[in-house]
Amino acid sequence: MKSKKLLVLAALFLGTAPMTLQAQSQKWQNLFNGKDLTGWKQLNGQAKYEAVNGEIVGTTVSNQPNSFLTTEKNYGDFILELELWVDPSMNSGVQIRSESKADYANGRVHGYQVEIDPSDRQFSGGIYDESRRGWLYPLDINPAGKAAFKNNQWNKYRVECIGNSIRTWVNGIPTANVVDAMTPSGFIALQVHSIGKNDQPGKQIRWRNIRIQTTNLKPSKNDGIFVVNLVPNDLSSQEKAEGYSLLWDGKTSKGWKGAYKSTFPKTGWFMIDGELSVQKSTGAESTNGGDIVTEKQYSAFELKFDFKLTEGANSGIKYFVTLTEGNKGSAIGPEYQILDDAKHPDAKLGKGGNRTLGSLYDLIASKKIPNAQKKIGEWNRGLIRVYPDNKIEYWLNGYKILEYTRGSAEFLALVAGSKYKDWKNFGMAAKGHILIQDHGDQVSFRSIKLKQL
């Protein structure tokens, strides 16, 4: 150890400090040598890839599936930086921690994709799960990130994959923050998206300055954007720093009780493998275990929750529940409807679809966004935001599906024409419990988190 210190001191005295700095900078490794495609291989489609003037150029070919130029090596934890220029009429992406296996979709490339989207949708930098789960982080959940990408110029991407954390930046602006444990390692790939046989070929995307760090990784500071955490009942370091806490601990009934009861229901609910589930019974409202509510009450908050429907199931999340009505059936409060729209008859009742999934039950229909809802039996991510000014938003899997302002003239008029018309000051309590509904169908919940605003 002493000899190493003496060598460093000698180097400094001899004026060789720049060499030391150069050695430090060598933690970056170039993935592209600027001359040819050594270290890369092509999978799936037959789009054209070539090395031209220090760039990798990808060119679309008609009637080909998605094409991928992949690294021959796999990477687990890393920091990746690259620059790209894309034809504004194209769509593309950069695969990270991705795989191609003979026993999965005949070798189709699948895994995390950092989006390149020059369209008006503006999802560049978002995270899509190619050939698996679809959108993990659509940029609707991070509006400021939509402005990061610039058409008709070079854009710089940065991707940090450290442990379960996957974070992206475009031109220095944070665009996505995902926590997920599905695939810890895989190749990196440059995508040229498929085009049909009648689409014009020859459109190009160019990449340059592709470099990676794999050792002594230091994550960037908290980016302040919304975190999509797909690890069940987990709080990331950023979520903790932003004030989130687990509303359900993933194991016990701590913090919860039955509606209109002093303790948690002895039957009708079960907790197994980190899932809180309503037991299937008759399909009737609050006739088995009954609704459960938080012991504490909340006013302005952000509530994240995952839910999974069984076929034909019905449930809901309510808030501003006061438990003062003493009514039979489900306790009273505004509701985020949870429903199998295709199989449950309630979807066709009410007015204009205001009892369908994600609706403000019996008051406002949710916006139906293609592919926003997961299949029955898969996990969905719900979000309810209640701002201090009484503005309220509903989100589903990263898409905003509804907003309203409680107490507004519009809201009061909707209440007057609904099943809640006879409840005085419906939804207008200063604070209230959060409720999970027992509607006699099996519905599961997990990752229930709350941040007070």
CSV table of C-alpha atoms in Angstrom, one decimal:
chain,number,residue,atom,x,y,z
A,1,MET,CA,0.0,0.0,0.0
A,2,LYS,CA,2.9,2.4,0.9
A,3,SER,CA,4.6,1.7,-2.4
A,4,LYS,CA,1.4,2.6,-4.4
A,5,LYS,CA,1.1,5.9,-2.5
A,6,LEU,CA,4.8,6.6,-3.3
A,7,LEU,CA,4.2,5.9,-7.0
A,8,VAL,CA,1.2,8.3,-7.1
A,9,LEU,CA,3.2,11.0,-5.3
A,10,ALA,CA,6.1,10.5,-7.7
A,11,ALA,CA,3.8,10.8,-10.7
A,12,LEU,CA,2.4,14.0,-9.4
A,13,PHE,CA,5.9,15.5,-8.9
A,14,LEU,CA,7.0,14.4,-12.3
A,15,GLY,CA,4.1,16.1,-14.0
A,16,THR,CA,2.2,13.0,-15.1
A,17,ALA,CA,-1.1,13.8,-13.4
A,18,PRO,CA,-2.8,14.0,-16.8
A,19,MET,CA,-2.1,10.3,-17.2
A,20,THR,CA,-3.8,9.6,-13.9
A,21,LEU,CA,-6.9,11.5,-15.1
A,22,GLN,CA,-6.8,9.7,-18.4
A,23,ALA,CA,-6.7,6.3,-16.6
A,24,GLN,CA,-9.7,7.4,-14.5
A,25,SER,CA,-11.6,8.3,-17.7
A,26,GLN,CA,-11.0,4.9,-19.2
A,27,LYS,CA,-13.8,3.4,-17.1
A,28,TRP,CA,-15.9,4.2,-20.2
A,29,GLN,CA,-15.8,1.4,-22.8
A,30,ASN,CA,-16.7,2.1,-26.4
A,31,LEU,CA,-19.3,-0.4,-27.7
A,32,PHE,CA,-18.8,0.7,-31.3
A,33,ASN,CA,-15.3,1.1,-32.7
A,34,GLY,CA,-16.4,3.7,-35.3
A,35,LYS,CA,-15.2,1.5,-38.2
A,36,ASP,CA,-17.2,-1.7,-38.4
A,37,LEU,CA,-19.8,-3.8,-36.5
A,38,THR,CA,-17.3,-5.9,-34.6
A,39,GLY,CA,-18.9,-7.0,-31.3
A,40,TRP,CA,-22.4,-6.8,-32.7
A,41,LYS,CA,-24.8,-9.3,-34.4
A,42,GLN,CA,-28.2,-9.0,-36.0
A,43,LEU,CA,-31.3,-10.8,-34.8
A,44,ASN,CA,-34.9,-11.2,-36.1
A,45,GLY,CA,-35.6,-8.8,-39.1
A,46,GLN,CA,-33.4,-8.0,-42.0
A,47,ALA,CA,-33.2,-4.2,-41.8
A,48,LYS,CA,-29.9,-2.9,-43.1
A,49,TYR,CA,-27.1,-2.0,-40.5
A,50,GLU,CA,-23.8,-0.6,-41.5
A,51,ALA,CA,-20.9,1.5,-40.2
A,52,VAL,CA,-20.6,4.8,-42.0
A,53,ASN,CA,-18.4,7.8,-41.1
A,54,GLY,CA,-18.1,6.8,-37.4
A,55,GLU,CA,-21.8,6.0,-37.1
A,56,ILE,CA,-24.0,2.9,-37.1
A,57,VAL,CA,-26.7,3.5,-39.7
A,58,GLY,CA,-29.9,1.5,-39.6
A,59,THR,CA,-32.2,1.5,-42.7
A,60,THR,CA,-35.7,0.2,-43.0
A,61,VAL,CA,-36.5,-2.7,-45.3
A,62,SER,CA,-40.1,-3.4,-46.5
A,63,ASN,CA,-42.1,-6.3,-45.1
A,64,GLN,CA,-39.6,-7.1,-42.3
A,65,PRO,CA,-40.3,-7.6,-38.6
A,66,ASN,CA,-38.5,-5.6,-36.0
A,67,SER,CA,-34.7,-5.9,-36.5
A,68,PHE,CA,-32.1,-5.7,-33.8
A,69,LEU,CA,-28.4,-5.2,-33.9
A,70,THR,CA,-27.3,-6.7,-30.5
A,71,THR,CA,-24.1,-6.7,-28.5
A,72,GLU,CA,-22.4,-10.1,-28.4
A,73,LYS,CA,-21.9,-9.6,-24.7
A,74,ASN,CA,-24.5,-9.4,-22.0
A,75,TYR,CA,-24.6,-6.6,-19.4
A,76,GLY,CA,-26.2,-6.5,-16.0
A,77,ASP,CA,-25.4,-3.3,-14.0
A,78,PHE,CA,-24.2,-0.5,-16.3
A,79,ILE,CA,-24.4,3.2,-17.3
A,80,LEU,CA,-24.9,3.6,-21.1
A,81,GLU,CA,-24.6,6.7,-23.1
A,82,LEU,CA,-25.2,7.2,-26.8
A,83,GLU,CA,-26.3,9.8,-29.4
A,84,LEU,CA,-28.9,9.2,-32.1
A,85,TRP,CA,-30.5,11.0,-35.1
A,86,VAL,CA,-33.7,9.5,-36.4
A,87,ASP,CA,-36.0,10.2,-39.4
A,88,PRO,CA,-39.1,12.0,-37.8
A,89,SER,CA,-41.4,9.5,-39.4
A,90,MET,CA,-39.8,6.5,-37.8
A,91,ASN,CA,-40.1,4.7,-34.5
A,92,SER,CA,-37.2,2.9,-32.9
A,93,GLY,CA,-35.7,2.0,-29.5
A,94,VAL,CA,-32.6,0.8,-27.6
A,95,GLN,CA,-33.0,-2.6,-26.0
A,96,ILE,CA,-31.3,-3.1,-22.6
A,97,ARG,CA,-31.1,-6.3,-20.5
A,98,SER,CA,-32.8,-8.0,-23.3
A,99,GLU,CA,-32.8,-11.7,-24.5
A,100,SER,CA,-33.5,-13.9,-27.4
A,101,LYS,CA,-34.3,-17.6,-26.6
A,102,ALA,CA,-35.3,-20.4,-28.8
A,103,ASP,CA,-38.0,-21.4,-26.3
A,104,TYR,CA,-39.6,-17.9,-26.2
A,105,ALA,CA,-41.5,-16.8,-29.3
A,106,ASN,CA,-39.1,-18.6,-31.6
A,107,GLY,CA,-36.2,-16.4,-30.6
A,108,ARG,CA,-38.0,-13.1,-30.7
A,109,VAL,CA,-36.0,-10.3,-29.0
A,110,HIS,CA,-37.7,-9.4,-25.7
A,111,GLY,CA,-37.0,-7.2,-22.8
A,112,TYR,CA,-36.7,-3.5,-21.7
A,113,GLN,CA,-36.7,-1.0,-24.5
A,114,VAL,CA,-35.8,2.7,-24.1
A,115,GLU,CA,-38.2,4.4,-26.6
A,116,ILE,CA,-37.2,6.6,-29.6
A,117,ASP,CA,-40.5,8.3,-30.5
A,118,PRO,CA,-40.3,11.4,-32.7
A,119,SER,CA,-44.1,11.4,-33.2
A,120,ASP,CA,-46.6,13.8,-31.6
A,121,ARG,CA,-47.0,11.2,-28.8
A,122,GLN,CA,-43.6,12.2,-27.5
A,123,PHE,CA,-42.7,9.0,-25.5
A,124,SER,CA,-39.0,9.2,-26.2
A,125,GLY,CA,-37.0,8.0,-23.2
A,126,GLY,CA,-40.0,6.0,-21.9
A,127,ILE,CA,-39.6,2.3,-21.1
A,128,TYR,CA,-41.5,-0.3,-23.1
A,129,ASP,CA,-41.2,-4.1,-22.4
A,130,GLU,CA,-40.7,-5.4,-25.9
A,131,SER,CA,-42.7,-8.6,-26.7
A,132,ARG,CA,-43.6,-9.1,-23.0
A,133,ARG,CA,-45.6,-6.7,-20.8
A,134,GLY,CA,-45.9,-3.6,-23.0
A,135,TRP,CA,-45.6,-0.1,-21.6
A,136,LEU,CA,-44.0,0.1,-18.2
A,137,TYR,CA,-43.3,3.9,-18.3
A,138,PRO,CA,-45.4,5.8,-20.8
A,139,LEU,CA,-44.4,9.5,-20.7
A,140,ASP,CA,-47.9,10.6,-19.9
A,141,ILE,CA,-46.9,10.1,-16.2
A,142,ASN,CA,-43.9,12.5,-16.7
A,143,PRO,CA,-45.1,15.4,-18.9
A,144,ALA,CA,-41.9,17.4,-18.4
A,145,GLY,CA,-40.0,14.5,-20.0
A,146,LYS,CA,-41.9,14.8,-23.2
A,147,ALA,CA,-40.1,18.0,-24.2
A,148,ALA,CA,-36.7,16.4,-23.9
A,149,PHE,CA,-36.4,14.9,-27.4
A,150,LYS,CA,-35.7,17.1,-30.3
A,151,ASN,CA,-36.6,16.2,-33.9
A,152,ASN,CA,-34.1,16.6,-36.8
A,153,GLN,CA,-31.0,16.8,-34.5
A,154,TRP,CA,-28.7,14.6,-32.5
A,155,ASN,CA,-30.2,13.5,-29.1
A,156,LYS,CA,-28.1,12.2,-26.2
A,157,TYR,CA,-29.5,9.3,-24.2
A,158,ARG,CA,-28.3,8.1,-20.8
A,159,VAL,CA,-29.5,4.9,-19.2
A,160,GLU,CA,-28.6,3.8,-15.7
A,161,CYS,CA,-29.3,0.1,-14.8
A,162,ILE,CA,-28.1,-0.5,-11.2
A,163,GLY,CA,-29.7,-3.4,-9.3
A,164,ASN,CA,-33.5,-3.2,-9.8
A,165,SER,CA,-33.3,0.5,-10.8
A,166,ILE,CA,-33.7,1.4,-14.5
A,167,ARG,CA,-33.5,5.2,-15.2
A,168,THR,CA,-33.3,7.2,-18.4
A,169,TRP,CA,-32.4,10.7,-19.5
A,170,VAL,CA,-32.8,12.4,-22.9
A,171,ASN,CA,-30.6,15.4,-23.4
A,172,GLY,CA,-30.0,15.7,-19.7
A,173,ILE,CA,-33.7,15.6,-18.8
A,174,PRO,CA,-35.0,12.7,-16.7
A,175,THR,CA,-37.6,10.7,-18.6
A,176,ALA,CA,-38.2,7.4,-16.9
A,177,ASN,CA,-37.7,5.7,-13.5
A,178,VAL,CA,-38.6,2.1,-13.2
A,179,VAL,CA,-37.9,-0.4,-10.5
A,180,ASP,CA,-38.2,-4.0,-11.7
A,181,ALA,CA,-36.6,-7.4,-11.0
A,182,MET,CA,-37.7,-9.4,-14.0
A,183,THR,CA,-34.5,-9.5,-16.0
A,184,PRO,CA,-31.2,-8.6,-14.2
A,185,SER,CA,-29.0,-9.0,-17.3
A,186,GLY,CA,-29.0,-9.2,-21.1
A,187,PHE,CA,-27.7,-7.7,-24.3
A,188,ILE,CA,-28.0,-4.2,-25.6
A,189,ALA,CA,-29.6,-3.7,-29.0
A,190,LEU,CA,-30.3,-1.0,-31.6
A,191,GLN,CA,-33.8,-1.4,-33.1
A,192,VAL,CA,-35.0,-0.7,-36.6
A,193,HIS,CA,-38.8,-1.0,-36.4
A,194,SER,CA,-40.7,-3.1,-38.8
A,195,ILE,CA,-42.6,-1.6,-41.8
A,196,GLY,CA,-45.2,-3.2,-44.0
A,197,LYS,CA,-44.7,-4.3,-47.6
A,198,ASN,CA,-46.5,-1.2,-48.9
A,199,ASP,CA,-44.6,1.2,-46.7
A,200,GLN,CA,-41.7,3.3,-48.1
A,201,PRO,CA,-38.3,1.7,-47.3
A,202,GLY,CA,-35.0,3.5,-46.9
A,203,LYS,CA,-35.7,5.6,-43.8
A,204,GLN,CA,-32.8,5.8,-41.4
A,205,ILE,CA,-31.7,6.1,-37.8
A,206,ARG,CA,-28.1,6.8,-36.9
A,207,TRP,CA,-26.2,6.1,-33.7
A,208,ARG,CA,-22.8,7.3,-32.5
A,209,ASN,CA,-20.6,7.7,-29.4
A,210,ILE,CA,-22.0,4.5,-27.9
A,211,ARG,CA,-20.2,3.9,-24.6
A,212,ILE,CA,-20.7,2.0,-21.4
A,213,GLN,CA,-19.5,1.8,-17.8
A,214,THR,CA,-19.7,-1.4,-15.9
A,215,THR,CA,-17.6,-0.9,-12.7
A,216,ASN,CA,-17.6,1.5,-9.8
A,217,LEU,CA,-21.0,2.7,-10.8
A,218,LYS,CA,-22.4,5.8,-9.0
A,219,PRO,CA,-26.2,6.4,-9.6
A,220,SER,CA,-27.3,10.0,-10.4
A,221,LYS,CA,-29.1,11.9,-7.6
A,222,ASN,CA,-32.8,11.5,-7.2
A,223,ASP,CA,-34.5,12.8,-10.4
A,224,GLY,CA,-37.8,13.9,-8.8
A,225,ILE,CA,-40.0,12.2,-11.4
A,226,PHE,CA,-42.7,9.6,-10.8
A,227,VAL,CA,-41.4,6.2,-9.9
A,228,VAL,CA,-43.0,3.0,-11.4
A,229,ASN,CA,-42.0,0.3,-8.9
A,230,LEU,CA,-42.9,-3.2,-10.1
A,231,VAL,CA,-41.3,-5.0,-7.2
A,232,PRO,CA,-44.2,-6.1,-5.0
A,233,ASN,CA,-44.6,-4.2,-1.7
A,234,ASP,CA,-41.3,-2.4,-2.1
A,235,LEU,CA,-40.3,1.2,-1.6
A,236,SER,CA,-37.4,2.4,-3.6
A,237,SER,CA,-34.9,4.9,-2.1
A,238,GLN,CA,-36.4,7.7,-4.2
A,239,GLU,CA,-40.0,6.8,-3.1
A,240,LYS,CA,-38.9,6.9,0.5
A,241,ALA,CA,-37.2,10.3,0.0
A,242,GLU,CA,-40.3,11.7,-1.6
A,243,GLY,CA,-42.4,10.7,1.4
A,244,TYR,CA,-44.2,7.5,0.3
A,245,SER,CA,-44.9,4.8,2.9
A,246,LEU,CA,-46.6,1.4,2.6
A,247,LEU,CA,-50.2,1.6,3.5
A,248,TRP,CA,-50.3,-2.2,3.7
A,249,ASP,CA,-47.1,-3.9,4.9
A,250,GLY,CA,-47.6,-6.9,2.6
A,251,LYS,CA,-48.1,-9.4,5.5
A,252,THR,CA,-50.5,-8.3,8.2
A,253,SER,CA,-53.7,-6.3,8.8
A,254,LYS,CA,-51.7,-3.6,10.7
A,255,GLY,CA,-53.3,-0.2,10.0
A,256,TRP,CA,-56.6,-1.6,8.7
A,257,LYS,CA,-59.9,-2.5,10.1
A,258,GLY,CA,-63.4,-3.5,8.9
A,259,ALA,CA,-65.7,-0.7,7.9
A,260,TYR,CA,-68.0,0.1,10.8
A,261,LYS,CA,-66.0,-2.4,12.9
A,262,SER,CA,-63.2,-2.0,15.5
A,263,THR,CA,-61.1,-4.8,14.2
A,264,PHE,CA,-60.0,-6.4,10.9
A,265,PRO,CA,-62.6,-9.0,9.5
A,266,LYS,CA,-61.9,-12.5,10.7
A,267,THR,CA,-63.2,-14.0,7.5
A,268,GLY,CA,-63.6,-12.8,3.9
A,269,TRP,CA,-60.1,-11.6,3.3
A,270,PHE,CA,-56.8,-13.4,3.0
A,271,MET,CA,-53.1,-12.4,2.8
A,272,ILE,CA,-50.8,-14.8,1.0
A,273,ASP,CA,-47.5,-14.3,-0.9
A,274,GLY,CA,-47.7,-10.5,-0.5
A,275,GLU,CA,-51.2,-10.2,-1.9
A,276,LEU,CA,-54.2,-8.9,-0.1
A,277,SER,CA,-57.3,-10.5,-1.5
A,278,VAL,CA,-61.1,-10.4,-1.2
A,279,GLN,CA,-62.5,-13.9,-0.9
A,280,LYS,CA,-65.0,-14.8,-3.5
A,281,SER,CA,-68.5,-15.3,-2.1
A,282,THR,CA,-71.9,-14.4,-3.5
A,283,GLY,CA,-70.9,-11.4,-5.7
A,284,ALA,CA,-73.0,-9.2,-3.4
A,285,GLU,CA,-71.8,-5.9,-1.9
A,286,SER,CA,-70.2,-6.1,1.6
A,287,THR,CA,-72.1,-9.3,2.7
A,288,ASN,CA,-69.1,-11.5,3.5
A,289,GLY,CA,-66.0,-10.1,5.2
A,290,GLY,CA,-67.1,-6.6,4.3
A,291,ASP,CA,-65.2,-3.5,3.3
A,292,ILE,CA,-61.9,-2.7,5.0
A,293,VAL,CA,-60.6,0.8,5.7
A,294,THR,CA,-57.5,2.5,6.9
A,295,GLU,CA,-57.4,3.3,10.6
A,296,LYS,CA,-56.0,6.8,9.7
A,297,GLN,CA,-57.8,9.5,7.7
A,298,TYR,CA,-56.3,11.5,4.9
A,299,SER,CA,-57.0,14.7,3.0
A,300,ALA,CA,-54.6,15.5,0.1
A,301,PHE,CA,-52.6,12.5,-1.0
A,302,GLU,CA,-51.2,10.4,-3.7
A,303,LEU,CA,-52.2,6.7,-3.6
A,304,LYS,CA,-50.5,4.0,-5.6
A,305,PHE,CA,-52.0,0.5,-5.7
A,306,ASP,CA,-51.7,-2.7,-7.8
A,307,PHE,CA,-54.8,-4.7,-8.5
A,308,LYS,CA,-55.6,-8.0,-10.2
A,309,LEU,CA,-59.1,-9.0,-11.3
A,310,THR,CA,-60.5,-12.4,-11.7
A,311,GLU,CA,-63.1,-13.1,-14.5
A,312,GLY,CA,-66.3,-11.2,-13.9
A,313,ALA,CA,-65.1,-9.5,-10.7
A,314,ASN,CA,-66.1,-6.2,-9.1
A,315,SER,CA,-64.4,-4.1,-6.4
A,316,GLY,CA,-63.2,-0.5,-5.9
A,317,ILE,CA,-61.1,1.9,-3.9
A,318,LYS,CA,-62.9,4.7,-2.1
A,319,TYR,CA,-61.6,7.7,-0.3
A,320,PHE,CA,-63.0,10.5,2.0
A,321,VAL,CA,-64.9,7.8,3.7
A,322,THR,CA,-66.2,9.1,7.0
A,323,LEU,CA,-68.1,6.1,8.4
A,324,THR,CA,-70.7,8.4,9.8
A,325,GLU,CA,-73.6,7.4,7.6
A,326,GLY,CA,-74.3,4.1,9.3
A,327,ASN,CA,-75.7,2.6,6.1
A,328,LYS,CA,-76.0,-1.0,5.1
A,329,GLY,CA,-73.8,-2.3,2.3
A,330,SER,CA,-70.6,-0.6,1.2
A,331,ALA,CA,-69.5,2.5,3.1
A,332,ILE,CA,-70.0,5.8,1.3
A,333,GLY,CA,-67.3,7.8,-0.5
A,334,PRO,CA,-66.0,8.6,-4.1
A,335,GLU,CA,-64.8,5.5,-5.8
A,336,TYR,CA,-62.2,4.4,-8.3
A,337,GLN,CA,-64.1,1.6,-10.0
A,338,ILE,CA,-62.4,-1.8,-10.4
A,339,LEU,CA,-64.3,-4.1,-12.7
A,340,ASP,CA,-64.2,-6.7,-15.5
A,341,ASP,CA,-66.0,-4.6,-18.0
A,342,ALA,CA,-66.5,-7.5,-20.4
A,343,LYS,CA,-68.1,-9.9,-17.9
A,344,HIS,CA,-69.7,-7.9,-15.1
A,345,PRO,CA,-73.2,-6.5,-15.7
A,346,ASP,CA,-72.4,-3.3,-13.8
A,347,ALA,CA,-70.4,-2.0,-16.8
A,348,LYS,CA,-73.6,-1.5,-18.8
A,349,LEU,CA,-75.5,0.3,-16.0
A,350,GLY,CA,-75.2,3.9,-14.9
A,351,LYS,CA,-74.8,6.6,-17.5
A,352,GLY,CA,-72.4,6.7,-20.5
A,353,GLY,CA,-70.1,4.0,-19.1
A,354,ASN,CA,-69.6,5.7,-15.7
A,355,ARG,CA,-69.4,2.4,-13.9
A,356,THR,CA,-66.6,0.9,-16.0
A,357,LEU,CA,-63.1,0.3,-14.9
A,358,GLY,CA,-61.3,3.4,-13.7
A,359,SER,CA,-64.4,5.5,-13.6
A,360,LEU,CA,-65.5,7.8,-10.8
A,361,TYR,CA,-68.2,5.3,-10.0
A,362,ASP,CA,-71.7,6.4,-11.1
A,363,LEU,CA,-70.5,10.0,-11.8
A,364,ILE,CA,-67.8,10.2,-14.5
A,365,ALA,CA,-66.7,7.6,-17.1
A,366,SER,CA,-63.0,7.0,-17.5
A,367,LYS,CA,-61.2,7.6,-20.7
A,368,LYS,CA,-60.6,4.4,-22.6
A,369,ILE,CA,-57.1,4.2,-23.9
A,370,PRO,CA,-56.1,1.3,-26.2
A,371,ASN,CA,-53.9,-1.2,-24.4
A,372,ALA,CA,-53.9,0.7,-21.1
A,373,GLN,CA,-55.7,-2.1,-19.3
A,374,LYS,CA,-54.0,-5.4,-18.7
A,375,LYS,CA,-55.7,-8.7,-19.3
A,376,ILE,CA,-57.8,-10.2,-16.6
A,377,GLY,CA,-55.5,-12.1,-14.3
A,378,GLU,CA,-52.6,-9.7,-14.8
A,379,TRP,CA,-51.6,-6.9,-12.5
A,380,ASN,CA,-52.7,-3.3,-13.2
A,381,ARG,CA,-51.3,-0.2,-11.6
A,382,GLY,CA,-53.8,2.3,-10.2
A,383,LEU,CA,-53.1,5.8,-9.0
A,384,ILE,CA,-55.4,8.4,-7.3
A,385,ARG,CA,-54.1,11.9,-6.8
A,386,VAL,CA,-56.0,14.2,-4.5
A,387,TYR,CA,-54.5,17.8,-4.6
A,388,PRO,CA,-55.0,20.3,-1.8
A,389,ASP,CA,-57.1,22.4,-4.1
A,390,ASN,CA,-59.6,19.5,-4.5
A,391,LYS,CA,-58.5,18.6,-8.0
A,392,ILE,CA,-58.5,14.8,-8.3
A,393,GLU,CA,-56.9,12.5,-11.0
A,394,TYR,CA,-57.3,8.8,-11.8
A,395,TRP,CA,-54.5,7.0,-13.6
A,396,LEU,CA,-54.3,3.4,-15.0
A,397,ASN,CA,-50.9,1.9,-15.9
A,398,GLY,CA,-49.3,5.3,-16.4
A,399,TYR,CA,-52.2,6.9,-18.4
A,400,LYS,CA,-54.4,9.6,-17.0
A,401,ILE,CA,-58.0,8.4,-17.5
A,402,LEU,CA,-60.0,10.9,-15.5
A,403,GLU,CA,-59.9,14.2,-13.6
A,404,TYR,CA,-62.4,16.3,-11.8
A,405,THR,CA,-62.7,18.9,-9.0
A,406,ARG,CA,-64.8,18.0,-6.0
A,407,GLY,CA,-67.1,20.7,-4.9
A,408,SER,CA,-67.2,22.3,-8.4
A,409,ALA,CA,-70.6,23.1,-10.0
A,410,GLU,CA,-70.1,20.2,-12.4
A,411,PHE,CA,-69.3,17.7,-9.7
A,412,LEU,CA,-72.4,18.8,-7.6
A,413,ALA,CA,-74.6,18.5,-10.6
A,414,LEU,CA,-73.3,15.0,-11.3
A,415,VAL,CA,-73.9,14.0,-7.7
A,416,ALA,CA,-77.5,15.4,-7.8
A,417,GLY,CA,-78.2,13.1,-10.8
A,418,SER,CA,-76.6,9.9,-9.3
A,419,LYS,CA,-77.3,7.2,-6.7
A,420,TYR,CA,-75.6,9.5,-4.2
A,421,LYS,CA,-78.1,12.3,-4.5
A,422,ASP,CA,-79.6,11.6,-1.1
A,423,TRP,CA,-76.3,11.7,0.8
A,424,LYS,CA,-75.6,15.1,2.3
A,425,ASN,CA,-72.3,16.6,1.2
A,426,PHE,CA,-71.3,13.5,-0.7
A,427,GLY,CA,-67.5,13.4,-1.2
A,428,MET,CA,-66.9,16.7,0.5
A,429,ALA,CA,-65.4,15.7,3.8
A,430,ALA,CA,-62.2,17.5,4.8
A,431,LYS,CA,-60.6,14.1,5.4
A,432,GLY,CA,-61.5,10.5,5.5
A,433,HIS,CA,-60.5,6.9,5.4
A,434,ILE,CA,-59.3,5.0,2.4
A,435,LEU,CA,-61.5,1.9,1.7
A,436,ILE,CA,-61.0,-1.3,-0.3
A,437,GLN,CA,-64.4,-2.8,-1.3
A,438,ASP,CA,-65.7,-6.3,-0.7
A,439,HIS,CA,-68.1,-6.9,-3.6
A,440,GLY,CA,-68.2,-10.7,-3.2
A,441,ASP,CA,-65.7,-11.3,-6.0
A,442,GLN,CA,-62.0,-12.3,-5.7
A,443,VAL,CA,-59.8,-9.3,-6.4
A,444,SER,CA,-56.2,-9.0,-5.2
A,445,PHE,CA,-54.2,-5.9,-4.2
A,446,ARG,CA,-50.5,-5.3,-3.4
A,447,SER,CA,-48.0,-2.4,-3.4
A,448,ILE,CA,-50.5,-0.1,-1.7
A,449,LYS,CA,-48.5,3.1,-1.0
A,450,LEU,CA,-49.4,6.6,0.1
A,451,LYS,CA,-47.7,10.0,0.0
A,452,GLN,CA,-49.5,12.9,1.8
A,453,LEU,CA,-49.5,16.1,-0.3
